[in-house]
Every structure is written in C-alpha cells, then in structure tokens.
PDB file of C-alpha atoms in Angstrom:
ATOM      1  CA  ARG A   1      56.117  80.061  82.611  1.00  0.00           C
ATOM      2  CA  LYS A   2      59.814  80.955  80.984  1.00  0.00           C
ATOM      3  CA  THR A   3      58.181  84.456  79.471  1.00  0.00           C
ATOM      4  CA  LYS A   4      60.015  87.927  78.208  1.00  0.00           C
ATOM      5  CA  THR A   5      58.500  91.158  78.626  1.00  0.00           C
ATOM      6  CA  ASP A   6      59.206  92.643  75.800  1.00  0.00           C
ATOM      7  CA  ARG A   7      56.169  95.413  75.264  1.00  0.00           C
ATOM      8  CA  VAL A   8      56.816  96.418  79.956  1.00  0.00           C
ATOM      9  CA  ASP A   9      61.478  96.650  78.591  1.00  0.00           C
ATOM     10  CA  ALA A  10      60.569  98.688  75.311  1.00  0.00           C
ATOM     11  CA  ARG A  11      58.052 101.090  77.303  1.00  0.00           C
ATOM     12  CA  THR A  12      60.395 101.259  79.916  1.00  0.00           C
ATOM     13  CA  ILE A  13      63.801 102.101  77.926  1.00  0.00           C
ATOM     14  CA  ALA A  14      60.891 104.699  76.006  1.00  0.00           C
ATOM     15  CA  THR A  15      60.356 105.835  79.410  1.00  0.00           C
ATOM     16  CA  MET A  16      63.871 106.596  80.494  1.00  0.00           C
ATOM     17  CA  LEU A  17      64.681 107.842  76.993  1.00  0.00           C
ATOM     18  CA  LEU A  18      62.328 110.840  77.198  1.00  0.00           C
ATOM     19  CA  SER A  19      62.981 111.189  80.607  1.00  0.00           C
ATOM     20  CA  ASP A  20      64.594 114.398  81.558  1.00  0.00           C
ATOM     21  CA  VAL A  21      67.677 111.877  83.691  1.00  0.00           C
ATOM     22  CA  ASP A  22      71.617 112.736  82.994  1.00  0.00           C
ATOM     23  CA  LEU A  23      72.715 109.955  81.896  1.00  0.00           C
ATOM     24  CA  LYS A  24      76.183 109.675  80.660  1.00  0.00           C
ATOM     25  CA  SER A  25      77.922 107.445  78.115  1.00  0.00           C
ATOM     26  CA  TYR A  26      80.630 105.333  79.203  1.00  0.00           C
ATOM     27  CA  THR A  27      83.711 106.678  78.558  1.00  0.00           C
ATOM     28  CA  ASP A  28      87.639 105.973  78.049  1.00  0.00           C
ATOM     29  CA  THR A  29      87.872 106.202  81.538  1.00  0.00           C
ATOM     30  CA  ALA A  30      85.086 104.026  82.655  1.00  0.00           C
ATOM     31  CA  TYR A  31      86.879 101.650  80.290  1.00  0.00           C
ATOM     32  CA  HIS A  32      90.506 101.795  81.688  1.00  0.00           C
ATOM     33  CA  ASN A  33      88.889 101.578  85.147  1.00  0.00           C
ATOM     34  CA  GLU A  34      87.003  99.001  84.782  1.00  0.00           C
ATOM     35  CA  GLU A  35      89.679  97.381  83.167  1.00  0.00           C
ATOM     36  CA  LEU A  36      92.273  97.877  86.310  1.00  0.00           C
ATOM     37  CA  LYS A  37      89.774  97.174  89.209  1.00  0.00           C
ATOM     38  CA  SER A  38      90.408  93.847  87.084  1.00  0.00           C
ATOM     39  CA  LEU A  39      93.819  93.342  87.601  1.00  0.00           C
ATOM     40  CA  THR A  40      94.122  95.197  90.714  1.00  0.00           C
ATOM     41  CA  ARG A  41      92.944  92.745  91.326  1.00  0.00           C
ATOM     42  CA  TYR A  42      93.984  89.490  90.077  1.00  0.00           C
ATOM     43  CA  ARG A  43      97.279  90.647  90.300  1.00  0.00           C
ATOM     44  CA  PHE A  44      96.287  91.479  94.780  1.00  0.00           C
ATOM     45  CA  ASP A  45      94.377  87.402  94.680  1.00  0.00           C
ATOM     46  CA  LYS A  46      97.593  85.884  92.620  1.00  0.00           C
ATOM     47  CA  VAL A  47      99.967  87.452  95.163  1.00  0.00           C
ATOM     48  CA  ARG A  48      98.607  86.632  97.634  1.00  0.00           C
ATOM     49  CA  GLU A  49      98.484  83.131  96.893  1.00  0.00           C
ATOM     50  CA  ARG A  50     102.360  83.384  96.454  1.00  0.00           C
ATOM     51  CA  ALA A  51     103.052  84.797  99.592  1.00  0.00           C
ATOM     52  CA  LYS A  52     100.456  81.332 101.144  1.00  0.00           C
ATOM     53  CA  LEU A  53     103.018  79.284  98.822  1.00  0.00           C
ATOM     54  CA  LYS A  54     106.739  80.904 100.320  1.00  0.00           C
ATOM     55  CA  GLN A  55     105.135  80.085 104.082  1.00  0.00           C
ATOM     56  CA  SER A  56     105.541  76.947 102.407  1.00  0.00           C
ATOM     57  CA  VAL A  57     108.603  76.748 101.939  1.00  0.00           C
ATOM     58  CA  SER A  58     110.245  77.801 104.927  1.00  0.00           C
ATOM     59  CA  ARG A  59     108.001  75.073 106.231  1.00  0.00           C
ATOM     60  CA  LEU A  60     109.155  72.571 104.363  1.00  0.00           C
ATOM     61  CA  VAL A  61     113.464  74.379 104.437  1.00  0.00           C
ATOM     62  CA  THR A  62     112.855  74.106 108.742  1.00  0.00           C
ATOM     63  CA  ILE A  63     112.038  70.233 108.433  1.00  0.00           C
ATOM     64  CA  LEU A  64     114.824  69.122 105.142  1.00  0.00           C
ATOM     65  CA  PHE A  65     117.282  71.626 105.838  1.00  0.00           C
ATOM     66  CA  PRO A  66     117.127  74.364 108.870  1.00  0.00           C
ATOM     67  CA  GLU A  67     120.235  75.427 108.818  1.00  0.00           C
ATOM     68  CA  LEU A  68     120.116  76.811 105.147  1.00  0.00           C
ATOM     69  CA  GLU A  69     118.183  80.125 106.152  1.00  0.00           C
ATOM     70  CA  LYS A  70     121.258  81.244 108.810  1.00  0.00           C
ATOM     71  CA  LEU A  71     123.654  81.511 105.789  1.00  0.00           C
ATOM     72  CA  VAL A  72     121.960  83.153 103.864  1.00  0.00           C
ATOM     73  CA  PRO A  73     119.827  86.983 103.015  1.00  0.00           C
ATOM     74  CA  SER A  74     116.408  85.647 102.091  1.00  0.00           C
ATOM     75  CA  LEU A  75     115.121  81.691 101.316  1.00  0.00           C
ATOM     76  CA  HIS A  76     112.860  83.899  99.183  1.00  0.00           C
ATOM     77  CA  ILE A  77     116.200  84.938  96.006  1.00  0.00           C
ATOM     78  CA  ALA A  78     116.743  83.306  93.246  1.00  0.00           C
ATOM     79  CA  SER A  79     119.959  81.042  93.595  1.00  0.00           C
ATOM     80  CA  VAL A  80     118.354  79.670  97.479  1.00  0.00           C
ATOM     81  CA  TYR A  81     115.394  78.438  94.796  1.00  0.00           C
ATOM     82  CA  ALA A  82     117.760  77.621  92.659  1.00  0.00           C
ATOM     83  CA  LEU A  83     119.849  75.007  94.884  1.00  0.00           C
ATOM     84  CA  LEU A  84     116.619  73.525  96.253  1.00  0.00           C
ATOM     85  CA  SER A  85     114.476  73.027  93.092  1.00  0.00           C
ATOM     86  CA  GLU A  86     117.436  70.195  92.025  1.00  0.00           C
ATOM     87  CA  TYR A  87     118.630  69.437  95.710  1.00  0.00           C
ATOM     88  CA  PRO A  88     116.050  70.485  98.280  1.00  0.00           C
ATOM     89  CA  GLY A  89     117.231  68.511 100.759  1.00  0.00           C
ATOM     90  CA  ALA A  90     120.443  69.013 103.307  1.00  0.00           C
ATOM     91  CA  LYS A  91     121.012  64.913 101.932  1.00  0.00           C
ATOM     92  CA  GLN A  92     121.193  66.027  98.766  1.00  0.00           C
ATOM     93  CA  ILE A  93     123.034  69.260  99.623  1.00  0.00           C
ATOM     94  CA  SER A  94     125.829  67.539 101.192  1.00  0.00           C
ATOM     95  CA  GLU A  95     126.658  64.936  98.257  1.00  0.00           C
ATOM     96  CA  ILE A  96     127.555  67.037  95.542  1.00  0.00           C
ATOM     97  CA  HIS A  97     130.469  67.694  93.783  1.00  0.00           C
ATOM     98  CA  LEU A  98     132.404  71.562  94.886  1.00  0.00           C
ATOM     99  CA  THR A  99     132.185  72.325  91.462  1.00  0.00           C
ATOM    100  CA  LYS A 100     129.619  71.672  89.997  1.00  0.00           C
ATOM    101  CA  LEU A 101     127.904  73.490  93.305  1.00  0.00           C
ATOM    102  CA  THR A 102     129.195  76.872  93.629  1.00  0.00           C
ATOM    103  CA  ASN A 103     128.546  76.936  89.833  1.00  0.00           C
ATOM    104  CA  LEU A 104     124.769  76.312  90.748  1.00  0.00           C
ATOM    105  CA  LEU A 105     125.134  79.098  93.099  1.00  0.00           C
ATOM    106  CA  ALA A 106     127.613  81.880  90.825  1.00  0.00           C
ATOM    107  CA  THR A 107     125.229  81.004  88.303  1.00  0.00           C
ATOM    108  CA  ALA A 108     121.399  81.981  89.833  1.00  0.00           C
ATOM    109  CA  SER A 109     122.967  84.524  91.350  1.00  0.00           C
ATOM    110  CA  LYS A 110     124.541  86.696  88.570  1.00  0.00           C
ATOM    111  CA  GLY A 111     128.323  86.562  90.444  1.00  0.00           C
ATOM    112  CA  ARG A 112     127.575  87.285  94.738  1.00  0.00           C
ATOM    113  CA  TYR A 113     128.304  83.852  95.789  1.00  0.00           C
ATOM    114  CA  GLY A 114     131.019  81.810  94.489  1.00  0.00           C
ATOM    115  CA  LYS A 115     133.209  79.093  96.442  1.00  0.00           C
ATOM    116  CA  ASP A 116     133.000  80.345  99.753  1.00  0.00           C
ATOM    117  CA  LYS A 117     129.665  80.100 100.002  1.00  0.00           C
ATOM    118  CA  ALA A 118     129.927  77.188  98.045  1.00  0.00           C
ATOM    119  CA  ILE A 119     131.130  75.880 100.864  1.00  0.00           C
ATOM    120  CA  GLN A 120     129.547  77.252 103.741  1.00  0.00           C
ATOM    121  CA  ILE A 121     126.741  75.614 102.851  1.00  0.00           C
ATOM    122  CA  ARG A 122     128.082  72.414 102.164  1.00  0.00           C
ATOM    123  CA  ASP A 123     129.541  72.064 106.018  1.00  0.00           C
ATOM    124  CA  ALA A 124     126.124  72.930 106.536  1.00  0.00           C
ATOM    125  CA  ALA A 125     124.733  71.259 105.074  1.00  0.00           C
ATOM    126  CA  ARG A 126     126.665  67.986 106.160  1.00  0.00           C
ATOM    127  CA  THR A 127     125.957  68.427 110.479  1.00  0.00           C
ATOM    128  CA  SER A 128     122.578  69.011 109.680  1.00  0.00           C
ATOM    129  CA  ILE A 129     119.913  68.013 111.693  1.00  0.00           C
ATOM    130  CA  GLY A 130     117.313  68.158 108.912  1.00  0.00           C
ATOM    131  CA  SER A 131     115.380  65.155 108.080  1.00  0.00           C
ATOM    132  CA  VAL A 132     114.782  62.850 105.130  1.00  0.00           C
ATOM    133  CA  MET A 133     111.538  62.773 103.804  1.00  0.00           C
ATOM    134  CA  PRO A 134     111.574  62.136 100.109  1.00  0.00           C
ATOM    135  CA  ALA A 135     107.499  62.856  99.629  1.00  0.00           C
ATOM    136  CA  LYS A 136     108.201  66.170 101.636  1.00  0.00           C
ATOM    137  CA  PHE A 137     112.040  66.355  98.682  1.00  0.00           C
ATOM    138  CA  LEU A 138     108.844  66.088  96.658  1.00  0.00           C
ATOM    139  CA  GLU A 139     106.334  68.929  97.243  1.00  0.00           C
ATOM    140  CA  LEU A 140     109.584  71.367  97.852  1.00  0.00           C
ATOM    141  CA  LYS A 141     110.463  71.265  94.867  1.00  0.00           C
ATOM    142  CA  HIS A 142     106.320  71.032  93.853  1.00  0.00           C
ATOM    143  CA  THR A 143     106.591  74.424  95.342  1.00  0.00           C
ATOM    144  CA  ILE A 144     109.102  76.721  94.248  1.00  0.00           C
ATOM    145  CA  LYS A 145     108.310  75.974  90.544  1.00  0.00           C
ATOM    146  CA  LEU A 146     104.009  76.921  91.392  1.00  0.00           C
ATOM    147  CA  ILE A 147     105.432  79.525  93.272  1.00  0.00           C
ATOM    148  CA  ARG A 148     108.041  80.979  90.413  1.00  0.00           C
ATOM    149  CA  GLU A 149     104.292  80.121  87.572  1.00  0.00           C
ATOM    150  CA  LEU A 150     103.325  83.104  89.907  1.00  0.00           C
ATOM    151  CA  THR A 151     105.721  85.210  89.452  1.00  0.00           C
ATOM    152  CA  SER A 152     105.639  85.385  86.046  1.00  0.00           C
ATOM    153  CA  GLU A 153     102.280  85.831  85.899  1.00  0.00           C
ATOM    154  CA  ILE A 154     102.179  88.937  88.038  1.00  0.00           C
ATOM    155  CA  ASP A 155     104.918  89.392  86.720  1.00  0.00           C
ATOM    156  CA  GLU A 156     102.495  89.988  83.202  1.00  0.00           C
ATOM    157  CA  ILE A 157      99.709  91.579  84.845  1.00  0.00           C
ATOM    158  CA  GLU A 158     102.064  94.012  86.140  1.00  0.00           C
ATOM    159  CA  VAL A 159     103.004  94.725  82.570  1.00  0.00           C
ATOM    160  CA  SER A 160      98.918  95.716  81.756  1.00  0.00           C
ATOM    161  CA  ILE A 161      98.647  98.272  84.377  1.00  0.00           C
ATOM    162  CA  GLN A 162     101.902  99.549  83.911  1.00  0.00           C
ATOM    163  CA  LYS A 163      99.922 100.462  79.902  1.00  0.00           C
ATOM    164  CA  ILE A 164      97.359 102.025  81.871  1.00  0.00           C
ATOM    165  CA  MET A 165      98.782 104.061  84.814  1.00  0.00           C
ATOM    166  CA  ASP A 166     101.098 105.493  81.786  1.00  0.00           C
ATOM    167  CA  GLU A 167      97.186 107.059  79.147  1.00  0.00           C
ATOM    168  CA  LEU A 168      96.485 107.720  82.320  1.00  0.00           C
ATOM    169  CA  ASN A 169      99.088 109.521  84.068  1.00  0.00           C
ATOM    170  CA  PRO A 170      97.656 110.554  87.056  1.00  0.00           C
ATOM    171  CA  PRO A 171      99.120 112.702  89.455  1.00  0.00           C
ATOM    172  CA  ILE A 172      98.456 110.762  91.856  1.00  0.00           C
ATOM    173  CA  LEU A 173     101.641 109.474  91.247  1.00  0.00           C
ATOM    174  CA  SER A 174     104.111 112.469  91.337  1.00  0.00           C
ATOM    175  CA  ILE A 175     103.299 111.664  95.990  1.00  0.00           C
ATOM    176  CA  PRO A 176     107.087 110.191  96.998  1.00  0.00           C
ATOM    177  CA  GLY A 177     106.139 106.841  97.960  1.00  0.00           C
ATOM    178  CA  VAL A 178     103.260 106.188  96.121  1.00  0.00           C
ATOM    179  CA  GLY A 179     104.254 103.123  93.197  1.00  0.00           C
ATOM    180  CA  ILE A 180     102.819 102.159  90.720  1.00  0.00           C
ATOM    181  CA  GLN A 181     100.744  99.079  92.274  1.00  0.00           C
ATOM    182  CA  SER A 182      99.180 101.279  94.832  1.00  0.00           C
ATOM    183  CA  ALA A 183      98.352 104.330  92.620  1.00  0.00           C
ATOM    184  CA  ALA A 184      96.765 101.542  90.120  1.00  0.00           C
ATOM    185  CA  MET A 185      94.637  99.989  92.964  1.00  0.00           C
ATOM    186  CA  ILE A 186      93.116 102.657  94.491  1.00  0.00           C
ATOM    187  CA  LEU A 187      92.232 104.514  91.352  1.00  0.00           C
ATOM    188  CA  ALA A 188      90.643 101.775  90.273  1.00  0.00           C
ATOM    189  CA  GLU A 189      88.571 100.389  93.781  1.00  0.00           C
ATOM    190  CA  ILE A 190      87.493 105.024  93.481  1.00  0.00           C
ATOM    191  CA  GLY A 191      86.574 104.950  89.993  1.00  0.00           C
ATOM    192  CA  ASP A 192      85.260 108.977  89.717  1.00  0.00           C
ATOM    193  CA  PHE A 193      86.232 111.462  92.461  1.00  0.00           C
ATOM    194  CA  SER A 194      83.476 113.655  91.459  1.00  0.00           C
ATOM    195  CA  ASN A 195      81.432 110.959  93.208  1.00  0.00           C
ATOM    196  CA  PHE A 196      82.655 111.582  96.337  1.00  0.00           C
ATOM    197  CA  GLU A 197      81.758 114.864  98.229  1.00  0.00           C
ATOM    198  CA  SER A 198      84.808 114.938 100.308  1.00  0.00           C
ATOM    199  CA  PRO A 199      87.411 112.951 101.369  1.00  0.00           C
ATOM    200  CA  ASP A 200      85.793 111.200 104.505  1.00  0.00           C
ATOM    201  CA  LYS A 201      83.264 109.794 101.915  1.00  0.00           C
ATOM    202  CA  ILE A 202      85.960 107.506 100.569  1.00  0.00           C
ATOM    203  CA  LEU A 203      88.074 107.301 103.666  1.00  0.00           C
ATOM    204  CA  ALA A 204      84.450 105.541 104.858  1.00  0.00           C
ATOM    205  CA  TYR A 205      84.160 104.395 101.207  1.00  0.00           C
ATOM    206  CA  ALA A 206      86.676 102.196 102.337  1.00  0.00           C
ATOM    207  CA  GLY A 207      86.126 100.880 105.817  1.00  0.00           C
ATOM    208  CA  CYS A 208      89.277 103.198 107.088  1.00  0.00           C
ATOM    209  CA  SER A 209      86.168 105.469 109.643  1.00  0.00           C
ATOM    210  CA  PRO A 210      85.803 105.335 113.220  1.00  0.00           C
ATOM    211  CA  SER A 211      83.355 102.660 114.124  1.00  0.00           C
ATOM    212  CA  THR A 212      80.842 105.021 116.886  1.00  0.00           C
ATOM    213  CA  TYR A 213      78.802 102.612 119.648  1.00  0.00           C
ATOM    214  CA  GLN A 214      76.425 104.495 121.743  1.00  0.00           C
ATOM    215  CA  SER A 215      73.841 102.925 124.060  1.00  0.00           C
ATOM    216  CA  GLY A 216      71.876 105.263 126.723  1.00  0.00           C
ATOM    217  CA  LYS A 217      74.103 107.532 128.419  1.00  0.00           C
ATOM    218  CA  LEU A 218      77.411 105.546 127.323  1.00  0.00           C
ATOM    219  CA  THR A 219      79.651 105.897 123.984  1.00  0.00           C
ATOM    220  CA  ASN A 220      83.133 103.885 123.168  1.00  0.00           C
ATOM    221  CA  CYS A 221      85.719 106.012 124.609  1.00  0.00           C
ATOM    222  CA  TYR A 222      88.645 103.255 121.970  1.00  0.00           C
ATOM    223  CA  ALA A 223      86.215 103.775 119.317  1.00  0.00           C
ATOM    224  CA  HIS A 224      88.173 100.848 116.025  1.00  0.00           C
ATOM    225  CA  MET A 225      87.761 101.422 112.716  1.00  0.00           C
ATOM    226  CA  GLU A 226      85.512  99.923 110.633  1.00  0.00           C
ATOM    227  CA  LYS A 227      86.495  97.898 107.843  1.00  0.00           C
ATOM    228  CA  ARG A 228      83.630  97.429 106.214  1.00  0.00           C
ATOM    229  CA  GLY A 229      83.332  98.435 102.593  1.00  0.00           C
ATOM    230  CA  SER A 230      86.494  97.700  99.931  1.00  0.00           C
ATOM    231  CA  ARG A 231      88.353  95.698 101.896  1.00  0.00           C
ATOM    232  CA  TYR A 232      91.038  96.496  98.086  1.00  0.00           C
ATOM    233  CA  LEU A 233      91.035 100.139  98.555  1.00  0.00           C
ATOM    234  CA  ARG A 234      91.667  99.854 102.575  1.00  0.00           C
ATOM    235  CA  TYR A 235      94.709  97.320 102.186  1.00  0.00           C
ATOM    236  CA  ALA A 236      96.595  99.844  99.285  1.00  0.00           C
ATOM    237  CA  LEU A 237      95.596 103.146 101.160  1.00  0.00           C
ATOM    238  CA  TYR A 238      97.781 101.902 104.226  1.00  0.00           C
ATOM    239  CA  ASN A 239     100.074  99.881 102.032  1.00  0.00           C
ATOM    240  CA  ALA A 240     100.662 102.893  99.835  1.00  0.00           C
ATOM    241  CA  THR A 241     100.515 105.389 103.787  1.00  0.00           C
ATOM    242  CA  LYS A 242     103.712 103.144 104.890  1.00  0.00           C
ATOM    243  CA  TYR A 243     106.187 104.192 101.623  1.00  0.00           C
ATOM    244  CA  VAL A 244     105.022 107.808 101.236  1.00  0.00           C
ATOM    245  CA  CYS A 245     105.620 108.308 105.705  1.00  0.00           C
ATOM    246  CA  HIS A 246     108.764 106.128 104.689  1.00  0.00           C
ATOM    247  CA  TRP A 247     109.710 108.436 101.659  1.00  0.00           C
ATOM    248  CA  ASN A 248     108.284 112.008 102.374  1.00  0.00           C
ATOM    249  CA  PRO A 249     109.429 114.324 104.667  1.00  0.00           C
ATOM    250  CA  VAL A 250     106.646 116.160 105.664  1.00  0.00           C
ATOM    251  CA  PHE A 251     104.709 112.229 106.362  1.00  0.00           C
ATOM    252  CA  ALA A 252     107.333 111.420 108.547  1.00  0.00           C
ATOM    253  CA  GLU A 253     107.252 114.225 110.699  1.00  0.00           C
ATOM    254  CA  TYR A 254     103.315 112.848 111.043  1.00  0.00           C
ATOM    255  CA  LEU A 255     103.974 110.107 111.902  1.00  0.00           C
ATOM    256  CA  ALA A 256     105.903 110.877 114.497  1.00  0.00           C
ATOM    257  CA  LYS A 257     103.960 113.052 116.001  1.00  0.00           C
ATOM    258  CA  LYS A 258     101.849 110.795 116.662  1.00  0.00           C
ATOM    259  CA  ARG A 259     103.358 108.568 118.151  1.00  0.00           C
ATOM    260  CA  ALA A 260     105.009 111.607 120.275  1.00  0.00           C
ATOM    261  CA  GLU A 261     101.551 111.724 121.798  1.00  0.00           C
ATOM    262  CA  GLY A 262     101.556 108.254 122.946  1.00  0.00           C
ATOM    263  CA  LYS A 263      99.179 106.380 119.788  1.00  0.00           C
ATOM    264  CA  HIS A 264      99.817 102.879 118.696  1.00  0.00           C
ATOM    265  CA  TYR A 265     101.984 102.050 114.950  1.00  0.00           C
ATOM    266  CA  ASN A 266      99.363 101.227 113.864  1.00  0.00           C
ATOM    267  CA  VAL A 267      96.232 104.365 114.862  1.00  0.00           C
ATOM    268  CA  ALA A 268      98.996 106.679 113.802  1.00  0.00           C
ATOM    269  CA  LEU A 269      98.994 105.305 110.738  1.00  0.00           C
ATOM    270  CA  SER A 270      95.163 105.055 110.176  1.00  0.00           C
ATOM    271  CA  HIS A 271      96.147 108.773 111.198  1.00  0.00           C
ATOM    272  CA  ALA A 272      98.255 109.813 108.619  1.00  0.00           C
ATOM    273  CA  THR A 273      96.452 107.150 105.864  1.00  0.00           C
ATOM    274  CA  LYS A 274      93.735 109.642 106.739  1.00  0.00           C
ATOM    275  CA  LYS A 275      96.507 112.925 105.445  1.00  0.00           C
ATOM    276  CA  LEU A 276      97.074 110.671 102.027  1.00  0.00           C
ATOM    277  CA  VAL A 277      93.632 110.423 101.364  1.00  0.00           C
ATOM    278  CA  ARG A 278      92.982 113.909 102.543  1.00  0.00           C
ATOM    279  CA  LEU A 279      95.996 114.459  99.783  1.00  0.00           C
ATOM    280  CA  ILE A 280      95.484 111.992  97.284  1.00  0.00           C
ATOM    281  CA  TYR A 281      91.400 113.609  96.388  1.00  0.00           C
ATOM    282  CA  ALA A 282      92.510 117.401  95.797  1.00  0.00           C
ATOM    283  CA  LEU A 283      95.105 116.214  93.732  1.00  0.00           C
ATOM    284  CA  GLN A 284      92.680 114.170  91.814  1.00  0.00           C
ATOM    285  CA  LYS A 285      90.399 116.898  91.653  1.00  0.00           C
ATOM    286  CA  SER A 286      92.584 120.029  90.644  1.00  0.00           C
ATOM    287  CA  GLY A 287      94.766 118.037  88.374  1.00  0.00           C
ATOM    288  CA  LYS A 288      97.674 118.954  89.479  1.00  0.00           C
ATOM    289  CA  ALA A 289     100.957 116.793  90.199  1.00  0.00           C
ATOM    290  CA  TYR A 290     102.705 116.959  94.052  1.00  0.00           C
ATOM    291  CA  LEU A 291     104.817 120.050  94.533  1.00  0.00           C
ATOM    292  CA  VAL A 292     107.567 118.663  97.359  1.00  0.00           C
ATOM    293  CA  ALA A 293     108.406 121.512 100.375  1.00  0.00           C
ATOM    294  CA  ALA A 294     111.800 122.492  99.790  1.00  0.00           C
TER     295      ALA A 294
END
C-alpha cells in the first residue's frame, strides 16, 4: 500500500529543529551557485554538441569541395558558412556569376573578402575533384543551420552567466588569463570554498590528484591522474590553466621550468593547474584581487 507516515515525518522535523545542529539558511550566494552550475553545464553540453557538428561540416566539405579548406583560414567563419549555405558544392559555386559571389563574400566577411577571393574560390571550384551528391548538399546546409542555431543559444546562455558574474565579481577574475566562462564554471562546481580544508581537497574533488597503486612491496612509479570527481571542474581548471600560462609571466615561467625538467606537456600543465588552484583558493578565501608582480 502507498502510505505517508505524517507522524513520523513531523517527529523527525521537530527533533531536527530542537537539536543543536547548526543549520545554514539558503543564501543568495547558494542560489547564484545553483544558477551558475545549471548554466555552465548547459553551455558546456551545447558547445560540445556544436563542436561535433563542426566536425561534420569539415567532413562534408572534404567530400564536396576539398580545395576550399586551403583557400580560407578556417571553414568555420561567417563568410564560408554564408557561401556553403547557398551553394554547398563545388559544382554550384563554379556556376555562380562573379558579381554575385563577390557581393556574398563581401557582405558575410564585412568587407574582408572581395573580388580577388571570389575569383580564387570560383576557379578552384571549376577544377575541383569534389563529388556531386545532392544528399550531402542537403546535409551540409542543414548542419550549418544547426550550428548557427546552437551559436545563438550559446550566446544567450553566456549573457545570463555574465549577469550573475557581474553581481558576484569574484577575485578569481583578477587573474590574467581567467575568462568569464572558465571562472563561472570553476566557481559553480566548487561552490562554497569553506567546504574545502585546503587546495588539495579541491584537486581531489576535481579528480586532478595522482592515483596510487601498491601491491606488496610494489609501488607504482608513474602515477596517473585519477580523473574522478567533477569532469566539468577538471575541464574548466585545465582550460583556464592553458590561458593563464599564456598571459601570466609567472605561470609561463613555471610551465617552462617543468618542461625543462623533461616532463611531458600534459604533466607540466597538471603541475601548473595545482599552482593555479592554490592561487584561486587563496584569493577566494581572502576576498582580495590578484596583484601582478612588477
């Protein structure tokens, strides 16, 4: 039978309220943290979905107009998407009037590409080895449409994240190289820093700690990363570390030092990540901004 033990529930609640347990109220910070966690994870999934679609675009272009990739800095720019949305194959592009192609590229690239680029692309299309496959043409056009829709959704999510971060204004943003999105995901996944006794606890929570293996007298010589815990936090920390090592001379020097010791790039980066976590922990606990060394 489906029963509801109201008396038992009431007694449990009353006992909890009468106890000496220090209950924390639901604060604005906790609310913002939950909002950030939902938004950053949602954005993470959307970005990964878009990345897969971009791989599909690259695959389809290789089939339909393989020469195009060498004529542009990237297939995933507005001018290329505008071109392929209208003319998804080399055959269609080869038949476009030069003026029409020039205007299309100039408008989509905001004047960066003109007649010279249009001639270059059309000439390549006329001698292309690309296949003529109507089904693939349709797939390419639809894939680009989906990418544009996802980009619009991601932009909307990022606006919401920006609003919350503007209210919080965390010290972590004062670190050169730490952007809004990485900072938001790090804060969202860690939550209340007072729940962690030390930076090492955060590293363990992210799954960035080295694993240990012992069997009798045997102890592993090359400890691999655990990769347990929050994959979102682990991704955000490593992504942030790459940019911090690029923009912050102190971290750049530290990374170079580890590389000079003969460590693999990923191993050296993991050491830099530990250093970054210690810095983030200190800043968030103290509430002070990062001061760049003169």
